[in-house]
């Protein structure tokens, strides 16, 4: 990039020298810019804009924002479930569903069931205004309208205990505050790897009984 700027500046200086010579000889007017000057200025602006985008890296900033929001939403769900338990002496029950895991549609049905009320009754009870959806919840990507990418929230409970997942969050590492100990394995084809193992999800659980669900 330094070489580009050097070359462009050299062109400007050379062009200015020619223009001043022509001006002294009376070949051109003293007013306005030449076409080559305008082209060079536009090129410099484009290069500087590209450099600024590389420095700012908007995709990285967006990923950090999603990371922070994901953490916040998980903690918000934890608090809402605690309040629900105080009022009902039980957590929202899901084991009447296939596999017991629920998520907002569309989701990967290999995990269980895709339903709008994926933490049953918690919105109706007033503990939450609405259930969140992960910002990377990608929607329909296959032949089955219930299948999508794998980044989404999941919930499972037998009424006595529960486990909440943020499945395949970006930059999931075993050093993360909420990493799921039940979903780590040796590094392989997964996206992120840390200390020789792969983190597949973040998790919050109510007790050791549900920790390894």
GROMACS .gro file of C-alpha atoms in nm:
model
  213
    1UNK     CA    1   0.000   0.000   0.000
    2UNK     CA    2   0.296   0.233   0.076
    3UNK     CA    3   0.429   0.173  -0.275
    4UNK     CA    4   0.089   0.258  -0.425
    5UNK     CA    5   0.077   0.588  -0.237
    6UNK     CA    6   0.438   0.665  -0.333
    7UNK     CA    7   0.361   0.602  -0.700
    8UNK     CA    8   0.045   0.812  -0.689
    9UNK     CA    9   0.226   1.101  -0.521
   10UNK     CA   10   0.500   1.077  -0.783
   11UNK     CA   11   0.237   1.097  -1.058
   12UNK     CA   12   0.081   1.403  -0.894
   13UNK     CA   13   0.418   1.578  -0.861
   14UNK     CA   14   0.513   1.495  -1.221
   15UNK     CA   15   0.173   1.606  -1.348
   16UNK     CA   16   0.195   1.927  -1.148
   17UNK     CA   17   0.537   1.998  -1.297
   18UNK     CA   18   0.402   1.951  -1.650
   19UNK     CA   19   0.095   2.161  -1.573
   20UNK     CA   20   0.303   2.447  -1.433
   21UNK     CA   21   0.528   2.437  -1.739
   22UNK     CA   22   0.225   2.447  -1.972
   23UNK     CA   23   0.073   2.725  -1.765
   24UNK     CA   24   0.387   2.936  -1.793
   25UNK     CA   25   0.388   2.878  -2.168
   26UNK     CA   26   0.022   2.983  -2.184
   27UNK     CA   27  -0.106   2.645  -2.305
   28UNK     CA   28  -0.364   2.596  -2.027
   29UNK     CA   29  -0.579   2.805  -1.797
   30UNK     CA   30  -0.484   2.858  -1.432
   31UNK     CA   31  -0.828   2.746  -1.315
   32UNK     CA   32  -0.966   2.399  -1.232
   33UNK     CA   33  -0.822   2.049  -1.206
   34UNK     CA   34  -0.699   1.828  -1.484
   35UNK     CA   35  -0.860   1.490  -1.546
   36UNK     CA   36  -0.554   1.300  -1.429
   37UNK     CA   37  -0.551   1.495  -1.101
   38UNK     CA   38  -0.911   1.398  -1.035
   39UNK     CA   39  -0.842   1.033  -1.118
   40UNK     CA   40  -0.539   1.026  -0.888
   41UNK     CA   41  -0.730   1.187  -0.600
   42UNK     CA   42  -1.017   0.941  -0.640
   43UNK     CA   43  -0.768   0.652  -0.645
   44UNK     CA   44  -0.603   0.776  -0.324
   45UNK     CA   45  -0.942   0.807  -0.153
   46UNK     CA   46  -1.035   0.453  -0.261
   47UNK     CA   47  -0.707   0.311  -0.128
   48UNK     CA   48  -0.741   0.493   0.204
   49UNK     CA   49  -1.103   0.376   0.236
   50UNK     CA   50  -0.995   0.016   0.175
   51UNK     CA   51  -0.719   0.049   0.434
   52UNK     CA   52  -0.968   0.189   0.685
   53UNK     CA   53  -1.202  -0.107   0.631
   54UNK     CA   54  -0.914  -0.348   0.692
   55UNK     CA   55  -0.826  -0.169   1.015
   56UNK     CA   56  -1.184  -0.149   1.142
   57UNK     CA   57  -1.277  -0.504   1.024
   58UNK     CA   58  -1.657  -0.467   1.050
   59UNK     CA   59  -1.719  -0.844   1.033
   60UNK     CA   60  -1.503  -0.892   1.343
   61UNK     CA   61  -1.686  -0.612   1.524
   62UNK     CA   62  -2.022  -0.771   1.438
   63UNK     CA   63  -1.899  -1.109   1.565
   64UNK     CA   64  -1.796  -0.948   1.895
   65UNK     CA   65  -2.138  -0.784   1.924
   66UNK     CA   66  -2.310  -1.120   1.866
   67UNK     CA   67  -2.079  -1.281   2.124
   68UNK     CA   68  -2.174  -1.021   2.387
   69UNK     CA   69  -2.545  -1.041   2.307
   70UNK     CA   70  -2.538  -1.422   2.321
   71UNK     CA   71  -2.381  -1.411   2.668
   72UNK     CA   72  -2.637  -1.155   2.784
   73UNK     CA   73  -2.933  -1.354   2.650
   74UNK     CA   74  -2.811  -1.674   2.817
   75UNK     CA   75  -2.788  -1.495   3.153
   76UNK     CA   76  -3.132  -1.337   3.096
   77UNK     CA   77  -3.279  -1.683   3.035
   78UNK     CA   78  -3.109  -1.815   3.349
   79UNK     CA   79  -3.269  -1.539   3.558
   80UNK     CA   80  -3.611  -1.593   3.399
   81UNK     CA   81  -3.596  -1.968   3.470
   82UNK     CA   82  -3.502  -1.900   3.832
   83UNK     CA   83  -3.803  -1.669   3.872
   84UNK     CA   84  -4.029  -1.922   3.703
   85UNK     CA   85  -3.913  -2.192   3.944
   86UNK     CA   86  -3.988  -1.973   4.246
   87UNK     CA   87  -4.345  -1.925   4.125
   88UNK     CA   88  -4.414  -2.281   4.007
   89UNK     CA   89  -4.175  -2.499   4.211
   90UNK     CA   90  -4.074  -2.659   3.880
   91UNK     CA   91  -3.901  -2.566   3.557
   92UNK     CA   92  -4.085  -2.559   3.222
   93UNK     CA   93  -4.116  -2.927   3.127
   94UNK     CA   94  -4.010  -3.066   2.788
   95UNK     CA   95  -3.965  -3.442   2.824
   96UNK     CA   96  -4.310  -3.500   2.676
   97UNK     CA   97  -4.145  -3.400   2.345
   98UNK     CA   98  -3.919  -3.625   2.135
   99UNK     CA   99  -3.572  -3.614   2.288
  100UNK     CA  100  -3.676  -3.338   2.523
  101UNK     CA  101  -3.474  -3.071   2.343
  102UNK     CA  102  -3.669  -2.772   2.210
  103UNK     CA  103  -3.558  -2.483   1.992
  104UNK     CA  104  -3.711  -2.202   1.793
  105UNK     CA  105  -3.791  -2.297   1.431
  106UNK     CA  106  -3.631  -2.354   1.195
  107UNK     CA  107  -3.377  -2.579   1.365
  108UNK     CA  108  -3.192  -2.906   1.314
  109UNK     CA  109  -3.457  -3.164   1.403
  110UNK     CA  110  -3.188  -3.421   1.488
  111UNK     CA  111  -3.181  -3.238   1.820
  112UNK     CA  112  -3.552  -3.263   1.889
  113UNK     CA  113  -3.850  -3.038   1.823
  114UNK     CA  114  -3.871  -2.691   1.670
  115UNK     CA  115  -4.145  -2.488   1.839
  116UNK     CA  116  -4.209  -2.118   1.892
  117UNK     CA  117  -4.263  -2.169   2.266
  118UNK     CA  118  -3.931  -2.350   2.311
  119UNK     CA  119  -3.920  -2.278   2.686
  120UNK     CA  120  -4.284  -2.374   2.744
  121UNK     CA  121  -4.492  -2.120   2.933
  122UNK     CA  122  -4.213  -1.883   3.032
  123UNK     CA  123  -4.349  -1.598   2.818
  124UNK     CA  124  -4.710  -1.668   2.921
  125UNK     CA  125  -4.600  -1.656   3.286
  126UNK     CA  126  -4.468  -1.304   3.237
  127UNK     CA  127  -4.105  -1.388   3.310
  128UNK     CA  128  -3.999  -1.283   2.959
  129UNK     CA  129  -4.162  -1.056   2.700
  130UNK     CA  130  -4.041  -1.290   2.424
  131UNK     CA  131  -3.800  -1.577   2.373
  132UNK     CA  132  -3.475  -1.472   2.206
  133UNK     CA  133  -3.335  -1.616   1.885
  134UNK     CA  134  -2.961  -1.631   1.821
  135UNK     CA  135  -2.847  -1.365   1.575
  136UNK     CA  136  -2.678  -1.638   1.370
  137UNK     CA  137  -2.992  -1.855   1.363
  138UNK     CA  138  -2.963  -1.900   0.988
  139UNK     CA  139  -3.303  -2.020   0.878
  140UNK     CA  140  -3.392  -2.263   0.604
  141UNK     CA  141  -3.090  -2.402   0.414
  142UNK     CA  142  -3.194  -2.754   0.307
  143UNK     CA  143  -3.471  -2.965   0.157
  144UNK     CA  144  -3.642  -3.003   0.496
  145UNK     CA  145  -3.806  -2.672   0.597
  146UNK     CA  146  -3.735  -2.753   0.963
  147UNK     CA  147  -3.358  -2.778   0.906
  148UNK     CA  148  -3.115  -2.487   0.917
  149UNK     CA  149  -2.767  -2.398   1.029
  150UNK     CA  150  -2.667  -2.521   1.373
  151UNK     CA  151  -2.630  -2.194   1.565
  152UNK     CA  152  -2.931  -2.158   1.794
  153UNK     CA  153  -3.058  -2.189   2.151
  154UNK     CA  154  -3.191  -2.518   2.291
  155UNK     CA  155  -3.369  -2.607   2.615
  156UNK     CA  156  -3.443  -2.935   2.796
  157UNK     CA  157  -3.603  -3.001   3.136
  158UNK     CA  158  -3.759  -3.278   3.341
  159UNK     CA  159  -3.925  -3.019   3.564
  160UNK     CA  160  -3.674  -3.074   3.844
  161UNK     CA  161  -3.363  -2.968   3.651
  162UNK     CA  162  -3.289  -2.803   3.318
  163UNK     CA  163  -3.013  -2.739   3.069
  164UNK     CA  164  -2.993  -2.448   2.828
  165UNK     CA  165  -2.761  -2.445   2.526
  166UNK     CA  166  -2.625  -2.189   2.284
  167UNK     CA  167  -2.529  -2.442   2.020
  168UNK     CA  168  -2.220  -2.375   1.806
  169UNK     CA  169  -2.165  -2.011   1.897
  170UNK     CA  170  -1.892  -1.829   1.709
  171UNK     CA  171  -1.545  -1.868   1.861
  172UNK     CA  172  -1.659  -2.136   2.103
  173UNK     CA  173  -1.359  -2.230   2.319
  174UNK     CA  174  -1.323  -2.445   2.631
  175UNK     CA  175  -1.190  -2.138   2.810
  176UNK     CA  176  -1.524  -1.957   2.763
  177UNK     CA  177  -1.723  -1.877   3.075
  178UNK     CA  178  -2.023  -2.084   2.963
  179UNK     CA  179  -1.861  -2.368   2.768
  180UNK     CA  180  -2.054  -2.696   2.776
  181UNK     CA  181  -1.850  -2.979   2.938
  182UNK     CA  182  -2.082  -3.239   2.785
  183UNK     CA  183  -1.995  -3.132   2.429
  184UNK     CA  184  -1.619  -3.129   2.389
  185UNK     CA  185  -1.408  -3.371   2.189
  186UNK     CA  186  -1.064  -3.401   2.035
  187UNK     CA  187  -0.990  -3.146   1.767
  188UNK     CA  188  -1.100  -3.250   1.423
  189UNK     CA  189  -1.324  -3.097   1.162
  190UNK     CA  190  -1.497  -2.847   1.392
  191UNK     CA  191  -1.441  -2.476   1.347
  192UNK     CA  192  -1.264  -2.383   1.671
  193UNK     CA  193  -1.002  -2.570   1.872
  194UNK     CA  194  -0.849  -2.491   2.211
  195UNK     CA  195  -0.612  -2.694   2.431
  196UNK     CA  196  -0.654  -2.999   2.209
  197UNK     CA  197  -1.033  -3.015   2.234
  198UNK     CA  198  -1.326  -2.863   2.051
  199UNK     CA  199  -1.605  -2.666   2.220
  200UNK     CA  200  -1.944  -2.730   2.059
  201UNK     CA  201  -2.174  -2.515   2.271
  202UNK     CA  202  -2.222  -2.287   2.567
  203UNK     CA  203  -2.448  -2.413   2.844
  204UNK     CA  204  -2.626  -2.324   3.165
  205UNK     CA  205  -2.760  -2.602   3.387
  206UNK     CA  206  -2.950  -2.611   3.714
  207UNK     CA  207  -2.748  -2.882   3.893
  208UNK     CA  208  -2.496  -3.163   3.844
  209UNK     CA  209  -2.791  -3.386   3.753
  210UNK     CA  210  -2.841  -3.198   3.425
  211UNK     CA  211  -2.482  -3.084   3.368
  212UNK     CA  212  -2.400  -3.368   3.127
  213UNK     CA  213  -2.729  -3.378   2.934
   0.00000   0.00000   0.00000
